[in-house]
Amino acid sequence: MKNQNDMIVSVVAGVIAIGAFCGLFFTKRTPVTPPPPTVVPTDEAKPQEGAVTFTASLPAGSGNTGFGGAARPSAARPAGGGGDSRFGGMTKPGNMLGG
């Protein structure tokens, strides 16, 4: 060391380095280990005896199996589609616009 200033700078740098190392070492985080996952039962579910009854209709409804019990037959619909398409009822390929 040539003079006193170099020695002061070296000592201060050393103290700061030792302090930084101690601060980083003693405040390091410890990794958190999650608890082991719970075991999920994968066996077949068994319904209680007599708790489930299978029928072909809803309770207090008719015996129809259509949507809501009152579905119209498919023959009641008009042949051209009834005009409910955006082409004004022309739903067959030969009747399409531009074709």
mmCIF file of N, CA and C in Angstrom:
data_model
loop_
_atom_site.group_PDB
_atom_site.id
_atom_site.type_symbol
_atom_site.label_atom_id
_atom_site.label_comp_id
_atom_site.label_asym_id
_atom_site.label_seq_id
_atom_site.Cartn_x
_atom_site.Cartn_y
_atom_site.Cartn_z
ATOM 1 N N MET A 1 0.840 -1.160 0.000
ATOM 2 C CA MET A 1 0.000 0.000 0.000
ATOM 3 C C MET A 1 0.897 1.238 0.000
ATOM 4 N N LYS A 2 0.553 2.122 -0.909
ATOM 5 C CA LYS A 2 1.386 3.306 -1.041
ATOM 6 C C LYS A 2 1.022 4.372 -0.043
ATOM 7 N N ASN A 3 -0.234 4.476 0.252
ATOM 8 C CA ASN A 3 -0.586 5.516 1.219
ATOM 9 C C ASN A 3 -1.795 5.059 2.046
ATOM 10 N N GLN A 4 -2.218 5.921 2.930
ATOM 11 C CA GLN A 4 -3.273 5.592 3.877
ATOM 12 C C GLN A 4 -4.650 5.505 3.201
ATOM 13 N N ASN A 5 -4.881 6.235 2.130
ATOM 14 C CA ASN A 5 -6.171 6.222 1.432
ATOM 15 C C ASN A 5 -6.451 4.852 0.808
ATOM 16 N N ASP A 6 -5.437 4.230 0.203
ATOM 17 C CA ASP A 6 -5.610 2.909 -0.383
ATOM 18 C C ASP A 6 -5.973 1.878 0.682
ATOM 19 N N MET A 7 -5.346 1.997 1.855
ATOM 20 C CA MET A 7 -5.622 1.068 2.933
ATOM 21 C C MET A 7 -7.046 1.243 3.469
ATOM 22 N N ILE A 8 -7.518 2.461 3.579
ATOM 23 C CA ILE A 8 -8.881 2.727 4.065
ATOM 24 C C ILE A 8 -9.903 2.171 3.068
ATOM 25 N N VAL A 9 -9.695 2.394 1.785
ATOM 26 C CA VAL A 9 -10.608 1.894 0.760
ATOM 27 C C VAL A 9 -10.639 0.375 0.784
ATOM 28 N N SER A 10 -9.509 -0.286 0.929
ATOM 29 C CA SER A 10 -9.455 -1.756 0.957
ATOM 30 C C SER A 10 -10.174 -2.317 2.176
ATOM 31 N N VAL A 11 -9.990 -1.717 3.336
ATOM 32 C CA VAL A 11 -10.642 -2.195 4.555
ATOM 33 C C VAL A 11 -12.156 -1.996 4.460
ATOM 34 N N VAL A 12 -12.602 -0.849 3.961
ATOM 35 C CA VAL A 12 -14.029 -0.590 3.819
ATOM 36 C C VAL A 12 -14.654 -1.568 2.817
ATOM 37 N N ALA A 13 -13.983 -1.832 1.709
ATOM 38 C CA ALA A 13 -14.484 -2.783 0.713
ATOM 39 C C ALA A 13 -14.564 -4.186 1.311
ATOM 40 N N GLY A 14 -13.582 -4.571 2.119
ATOM 41 C CA GLY A 14 -13.593 -5.881 2.765
ATOM 42 C C GLY A 14 -14.723 -6.005 3.772
ATOM 43 N N VAL A 15 -14.954 -4.968 4.572
ATOM 44 C CA VAL A 15 -16.033 -5.001 5.565
ATOM 45 C C VAL A 15 -17.396 -5.068 4.865
ATOM 46 N N ILE A 16 -17.566 -4.317 3.789
ATOM 47 C CA ILE A 16 -18.817 -4.349 3.046
ATOM 48 C C ILE A 16 -19.033 -5.734 2.427
ATOM 49 N N ALA A 17 -17.959 -6.326 1.898
ATOM 50 C CA ALA A 17 -18.070 -7.660 1.298
ATOM 51 C C ALA A 17 -18.425 -8.700 2.358
ATOM 52 N N ILE A 18 -17.797 -8.636 3.523
ATOM 53 C CA ILE A 18 -18.114 -9.584 4.600
ATOM 54 C C ILE A 18 -19.547 -9.376 5.085
ATOM 55 N N GLY A 19 -19.987 -8.134 5.226
ATOM 56 C CA GLY A 19 -21.356 -7.843 5.653
ATOM 57 C C GLY A 19 -22.384 -8.322 4.626
ATOM 58 N N ALA A 20 -22.102 -8.114 3.348
ATOM 59 C CA ALA A 20 -23.024 -8.569 2.305
ATOM 60 C C ALA A 20 -23.115 -10.092 2.292
ATOM 61 N N PHE A 21 -21.985 -10.783 2.436
ATOM 62 C CA PHE A 21 -21.993 -12.239 2.467
ATOM 63 C C PHE A 21 -22.788 -12.758 3.666
ATOM 64 N N CYS A 22 -22.546 -12.180 4.847
ATOM 65 C CA CYS A 22 -23.285 -12.605 6.046
ATOM 66 C C CYS A 22 -24.780 -12.312 5.907
ATOM 67 N N GLY A 23 -25.119 -11.165 5.359
ATOM 68 C CA GLY A 23 -26.526 -10.822 5.180
ATOM 69 C C GLY A 23 -27.221 -11.764 4.214
ATOM 70 N N LEU A 24 -26.567 -12.100 3.113
ATOM 71 C CA LEU A 24 -27.163 -13.033 2.161
ATOM 72 C C LEU A 24 -27.231 -14.451 2.722
ATOM 73 N N PHE A 25 -26.236 -14.865 3.483
ATOM 74 C CA PHE A 25 -26.204 -16.223 4.006
ATOM 75 C C PHE A 25 -27.256 -16.439 5.090
ATOM 76 N N PHE A 26 -27.390 -15.482 6.007
ATOM 77 C CA PHE A 26 -28.296 -15.678 7.133
ATOM 78 C C PHE A 26 -29.748 -15.337 6.817
ATOM 79 N N THR A 27 -30.017 -14.684 5.693
ATOM 80 C CA THR A 27 -31.409 -14.378 5.332
ATOM 81 C C THR A 27 -31.886 -15.179 4.131
ATOM 82 N N LYS A 28 -31.193 -16.253 3.796
ATOM 83 C CA LYS A 28 -31.629 -17.060 2.647
ATOM 84 C C LYS A 28 -32.947 -17.755 2.965
ATOM 85 N N ARG A 29 -33.727 -17.980 1.943
ATOM 86 C CA ARG A 29 -35.023 -18.634 2.116
ATOM 87 C C ARG A 29 -34.850 -20.145 2.153
ATOM 88 N N THR A 30 -35.686 -20.771 2.931
ATOM 89 C CA THR A 30 -35.705 -22.231 2.927
ATOM 90 C C THR A 30 -36.862 -22.670 2.031
ATOM 91 N N PRO A 31 -36.655 -23.649 1.162
ATOM 92 C CA PRO A 31 -37.734 -24.068 0.270
ATOM 93 C C PRO A 31 -38.873 -24.711 1.046
ATOM 94 N N VAL A 32 -40.092 -24.400 0.626
ATOM 95 C CA VAL A 32 -41.281 -24.929 1.278
ATOM 96 C C VAL A 32 -41.643 -26.245 0.598
ATOM 97 N N THR A 33 -41.748 -27.290 1.366
ATOM 98 C CA THR A 33 -42.159 -28.576 0.802
ATOM 99 C C THR A 33 -43.656 -28.742 1.013
ATOM 100 N N PRO A 34 -44.412 -28.944 -0.071
ATOM 101 C CA PRO A 34 -45.859 -29.110 0.080
ATOM 102 C C PRO A 34 -46.169 -30.453 0.723
ATOM 103 N N PRO A 35 -47.314 -30.557 1.380
ATOM 104 C CA PRO A 35 -47.679 -31.843 1.972
ATOM 105 C C PRO A 35 -47.948 -32.859 0.876
ATOM 106 N N PRO A 36 -47.784 -34.125 1.175
ATOM 107 C CA PRO A 36 -48.047 -35.132 0.137
ATOM 108 C C PRO A 36 -49.525 -35.137 -0.246
ATOM 109 N N PRO A 37 -49.825 -35.415 -1.503
ATOM 110 C CA PRO A 37 -51.223 -35.380 -1.944
ATOM 111 C C PRO A 37 -52.037 -36.484 -1.280
ATOM 112 N N THR A 38 -53.309 -36.193 -1.097
ATOM 113 C CA THR A 38 -54.190 -37.184 -0.489
ATOM 114 C C THR A 38 -54.544 -38.252 -1.517
ATOM 115 N N VAL A 39 -54.763 -39.429 -1.053
ATOM 116 C CA VAL A 39 -55.098 -40.537 -1.937
ATOM 117 C C VAL A 39 -56.583 -40.453 -2.298
ATOM 118 N N VAL A 40 -56.859 -40.497 -3.599
ATOM 119 C CA VAL A 40 -58.229 -40.426 -4.079
ATOM 120 C C VAL A 40 -58.732 -41.844 -4.314
ATOM 121 N N PRO A 41 -59.871 -42.199 -3.724
ATOM 122 C CA PRO A 41 -60.381 -43.550 -3.958
ATOM 123 C C PRO A 41 -60.872 -43.695 -5.397
ATOM 124 N N THR A 42 -60.474 -44.764 -6.046
ATOM 125 C CA THR A 42 -60.851 -44.979 -7.441
ATOM 126 C C THR A 42 -61.725 -46.218 -7.621
ATOM 127 N N ASP A 43 -62.275 -46.757 -6.548
ATOM 128 C CA ASP A 43 -63.128 -47.923 -6.680
ATOM 129 C C ASP A 43 -64.502 -47.518 -7.216
ATOM 130 N N GLU A 44 -65.262 -48.471 -7.673
ATOM 131 C CA GLU A 44 -66.575 -48.212 -8.265
ATOM 132 C C GLU A 44 -67.558 -47.704 -7.218
ATOM 133 N N ALA A 45 -68.385 -46.731 -7.610
ATOM 134 C CA ALA A 45 -69.420 -46.227 -6.715
ATOM 135 C C ALA A 45 -70.594 -47.205 -6.741
ATOM 136 N N LYS A 46 -71.118 -47.531 -5.588
ATOM 137 C CA LYS A 46 -72.217 -48.473 -5.489
ATOM 138 C C LYS A 46 -73.433 -47.757 -4.915
ATOM 139 N N PRO A 47 -74.532 -47.710 -5.665
ATOM 140 C CA PRO A 47 -75.734 -47.056 -5.131
ATOM 141 C C PRO A 47 -76.358 -47.903 -4.033
ATOM 142 N N GLN A 48 -77.126 -47.249 -3.203
ATOM 143 C CA GLN A 48 -77.815 -47.967 -2.135
ATOM 144 C C GLN A 48 -78.918 -48.820 -2.736
ATOM 145 N N GLU A 49 -79.215 -49.924 -2.097
ATOM 146 C CA GLU A 49 -80.258 -50.807 -2.578
ATOM 147 C C GLU A 49 -81.617 -50.106 -2.493
ATOM 148 N N GLY A 50 -82.370 -50.122 -3.573
ATOM 149 C CA GLY A 50 -83.701 -49.542 -3.579
ATOM 150 C C GLY A 50 -83.736 -48.031 -3.707
ATOM 151 N N ALA A 51 -82.594 -47.357 -3.810
ATOM 152 C CA ALA A 51 -82.585 -45.902 -3.880
ATOM 153 C C ALA A 51 -82.773 -45.403 -5.306
ATOM 154 N N VAL A 52 -82.523 -46.247 -6.325
ATOM 155 C CA VAL A 52 -82.599 -45.822 -7.708
ATOM 156 C C VAL A 52 -83.695 -46.620 -8.400
ATOM 157 N N THR A 53 -84.581 -45.911 -9.080
ATOM 158 C CA THR A 53 -85.610 -46.582 -9.883
ATOM 159 C C THR A 53 -85.519 -46.061 -11.303
ATOM 160 N N PHE A 54 -85.577 -46.957 -12.272
ATOM 161 C CA PHE A 54 -85.486 -46.584 -13.675
ATOM 162 C C PHE A 54 -86.870 -46.677 -14.308
ATOM 163 N N THR A 55 -87.313 -45.590 -14.959
ATOM 164 C CA THR A 55 -88.588 -45.575 -15.651
ATOM 165 C C THR A 55 -88.390 -44.981 -17.031
ATOM 166 N N ALA A 56 -89.415 -45.096 -17.874
ATOM 167 C CA ALA A 56 -89.331 -44.576 -19.229
ATOM 168 C C ALA A 56 -89.918 -43.182 -19.348
ATOM 169 N N SER A 57 -90.418 -42.587 -18.265
ATOM 170 C CA SER A 57 -91.012 -41.262 -18.352
ATOM 171 C C SER A 57 -90.716 -40.485 -17.070
ATOM 172 N N LEU A 58 -91.032 -39.215 -17.129
ATOM 173 C CA LEU A 58 -90.856 -38.369 -15.953
ATOM 174 C C LEU A 58 -92.010 -38.584 -14.989
ATOM 175 N N PRO A 59 -91.822 -38.307 -13.699
ATOM 176 C CA PRO A 59 -92.925 -38.446 -12.783
ATOM 177 C C PRO A 59 -94.045 -37.457 -13.130
ATOM 178 N N ALA A 60 -95.287 -37.873 -13.048
ATOM 179 C CA ALA A 60 -96.472 -37.069 -13.338
ATOM 180 C C ALA A 60 -96.480 -36.585 -14.774
ATOM 181 N N GLY A 61 -95.843 -37.334 -15.679
ATOM 182 C CA GLY A 61 -95.839 -36.964 -17.087
ATOM 183 C C GLY A 61 -96.477 -38.043 -17.915
ATOM 184 N N SER A 62 -96.544 -37.817 -19.222
ATOM 185 C CA SER A 62 -97.134 -38.822 -20.101
ATOM 186 C C SER A 62 -96.077 -39.849 -20.468
ATOM 187 N N GLY A 63 -96.482 -40.885 -21.154
ATOM 188 C CA GLY A 63 -95.571 -41.945 -21.551
ATOM 189 C C GLY A 63 -94.779 -41.607 -22.801
ATOM 190 N N ASN A 64 -94.972 -40.411 -23.394
ATOM 191 C CA ASN A 64 -94.223 -40.015 -24.574
ATOM 192 C C ASN A 64 -92.745 -39.920 -24.246
ATOM 193 N N THR A 65 -91.909 -40.316 -25.180
ATOM 194 C CA THR A 65 -90.469 -40.200 -24.952
ATOM 195 C C THR A 65 -89.869 -39.056 -25.744
ATOM 196 N N GLY A 66 -90.694 -38.186 -26.344
ATOM 197 C CA GLY A 66 -90.175 -37.042 -27.088
ATOM 198 C C GLY A 66 -89.708 -35.953 -26.140
ATOM 199 N N PHE A 67 -89.237 -34.867 -26.683
ATOM 200 C CA PHE A 67 -88.743 -33.762 -25.859
ATOM 201 C C PHE A 67 -89.897 -33.125 -25.117
ATOM 202 N N GLY A 68 -89.901 -33.198 -23.827
ATOM 203 C CA GLY A 68 -90.933 -32.586 -23.027
ATOM 204 C C GLY A 68 -92.228 -33.370 -23.025
ATOM 205 N N GLY A 69 -92.281 -34.514 -23.668
ATOM 206 C CA GLY A 69 -93.472 -35.339 -23.674
ATOM 207 C C GLY A 69 -94.518 -34.911 -24.676
ATOM 208 N N ALA A 70 -94.317 -33.819 -25.431
ATOM 209 C CA ALA A 70 -95.325 -33.357 -26.378
ATOM 210 C C ALA A 70 -94.676 -32.946 -27.686
ATOM 211 N N ALA A 71 -93.715 -33.706 -28.166
ATOM 212 C CA ALA A 71 -93.028 -33.352 -29.401
ATOM 213 C C ALA A 71 -93.910 -33.646 -30.599
ATOM 214 N N ARG A 72 -93.862 -32.787 -31.626
ATOM 215 C CA ARG A 72 -94.634 -32.995 -32.836
ATOM 216 C C ARG A 72 -93.994 -34.111 -33.656
ATOM 217 N N PRO A 73 -94.782 -34.844 -34.403
ATOM 218 C CA PRO A 73 -94.183 -35.830 -35.305
ATOM 219 C C PRO A 73 -93.396 -35.123 -36.398
ATOM 220 N N SER A 74 -92.427 -35.796 -36.973
ATOM 221 C CA SER A 74 -91.578 -35.149 -37.972
ATOM 222 C C SER A 74 -92.320 -34.882 -39.267
ATOM 223 N N ALA A 75 -93.440 -35.559 -39.554
ATOM 224 C CA ALA A 75 -94.195 -35.337 -40.783
ATOM 225 C C ALA A 75 -94.995 -34.043 -40.730
ATOM 226 N N ALA A 76 -95.168 -33.419 -39.569
ATOM 227 C CA ALA A 76 -95.956 -32.203 -39.459
ATOM 228 C C ALA A 76 -95.193 -30.982 -39.935
ATOM 229 N N ARG A 77 -93.920 -31.117 -40.236
ATOM 230 C CA ARG A 77 -93.117 -29.996 -40.689
ATOM 231 C C ARG A 77 -93.231 -29.855 -42.199
ATOM 232 N N PRO A 78 -93.353 -28.636 -42.761
ATOM 233 C CA PRO A 78 -93.470 -28.469 -44.208
ATOM 234 C C PRO A 78 -92.215 -28.947 -44.925
ATOM 235 N N ALA A 79 -92.361 -29.344 -46.178
ATOM 236 C CA ALA A 79 -91.257 -29.946 -46.927
ATOM 237 C C ALA A 79 -90.161 -28.944 -47.257
ATOM 238 N N GLY A 80 -90.480 -27.678 -47.451
ATOM 239 C CA GLY A 80 -89.475 -26.707 -47.874
ATOM 240 C C GLY A 80 -88.667 -26.128 -46.746
ATOM 241 N N GLY A 81 -88.856 -26.516 -45.551
ATOM 242 C CA GLY A 81 -88.115 -25.965 -44.437
ATOM 243 C C GLY A 81 -88.875 -24.891 -43.708
ATOM 244 N N GLY A 82 -90.013 -24.440 -44.232
ATOM 245 C CA GLY A 82 -90.852 -23.497 -43.527
ATOM 246 C C GLY A 82 -90.360 -22.069 -43.564
ATOM 247 N N GLY A 83 -89.378 -21.757 -44.371
ATOM 248 C CA GLY A 83 -88.929 -20.382 -44.482
ATOM 249 C C GLY A 83 -88.107 -19.916 -43.300
ATOM 250 N N ASP A 84 -87.481 -20.823 -42.564
ATOM 251 C CA ASP A 84 -86.733 -20.409 -41.394
ATOM 252 C C ASP A 84 -85.237 -20.317 -41.669
ATOM 253 N N SER A 85 -84.805 -20.389 -42.919
ATOM 254 C CA SER A 85 -83.393 -20.220 -43.206
ATOM 255 C C SER A 85 -83.153 -18.795 -43.689
ATOM 256 N N ARG A 86 -81.933 -18.401 -43.814
ATOM 257 C CA ARG A 86 -81.635 -17.026 -44.215
ATOM 258 C C ARG A 86 -81.830 -16.823 -45.712
ATOM 259 N N PHE A 87 -82.054 -17.921 -46.476
ATOM 260 C CA PHE A 87 -82.307 -17.798 -47.903
ATOM 261 C C PHE A 87 -83.800 -17.805 -48.214
ATOM 262 N N GLY A 88 -84.652 -17.643 -47.208
ATOM 263 C CA GLY A 88 -86.075 -17.526 -47.439
ATOM 264 C C GLY A 88 -86.753 -18.853 -47.702
ATOM 265 N N GLY A 89 -86.279 -19.917 -47.102
ATOM 266 C CA GLY A 89 -86.949 -21.195 -47.224
ATOM 267 C C GLY A 89 -86.371 -22.102 -48.281
ATOM 268 N N MET A 90 -85.442 -21.637 -49.082
ATOM 269 C CA MET A 90 -84.846 -22.485 -50.109
ATOM 270 C C MET A 90 -83.666 -23.225 -49.488
ATOM 271 N N THR A 91 -83.944 -24.379 -48.892
ATOM 272 C CA THR A 91 -82.886 -25.099 -48.191
ATOM 273 C C THR A 91 -82.378 -26.292 -48.956
ATOM 274 N N LYS A 92 -82.978 -26.628 -50.087
ATOM 275 C CA LYS A 92 -82.486 -27.758 -50.871
ATOM 276 C C LYS A 92 -81.344 -27.271 -51.760
ATOM 277 N N PRO A 93 -80.371 -28.120 -52.053
ATOM 278 C CA PRO A 93 -79.205 -27.666 -52.836
ATOM 279 C C PRO A 93 -79.565 -27.149 -54.216
ATOM 280 N N GLY A 94 -80.589 -27.687 -54.869
ATOM 281 C CA GLY A 94 -80.950 -27.207 -56.200
ATOM 282 C C GLY A 94 -81.629 -25.848 -56.166
ATOM 283 N N ASN A 95 -82.179 -25.446 -55.031
ATOM 284 C CA ASN A 95 -82.889 -24.188 -54.924
ATOM 285 C C ASN A 95 -82.049 -23.065 -54.329
ATOM 286 N N MET A 96 -80.774 -23.293 -54.063
ATOM 287 C CA MET A 96 -79.922 -22.279 -53.448
ATOM 288 C C MET A 96 -79.685 -21.141 -54.432
ATOM 289 N N LEU A 97 -79.450 -19.953 -53.920
ATOM 290 C CA LEU A 97 -79.181 -18.809 -54.772
ATOM 291 C C LEU A 97 -77.813 -18.954 -55.411
ATOM 292 N N GLY A 98 -77.687 -18.592 -56.646
ATOM 293 C CA GLY A 98 -76.409 -18.636 -57.346
ATOM 294 C C GLY A 98 -76.037 -20.042 -57.783
ATOM 295 N N GLY A 99 -76.870 -21.035 -57.648
ATOM 296 C CA GLY A 99 -76.478 -22.392 -58.018
ATOM 297 C C GLY A 99 -77.535 -23.022 -58.731
#
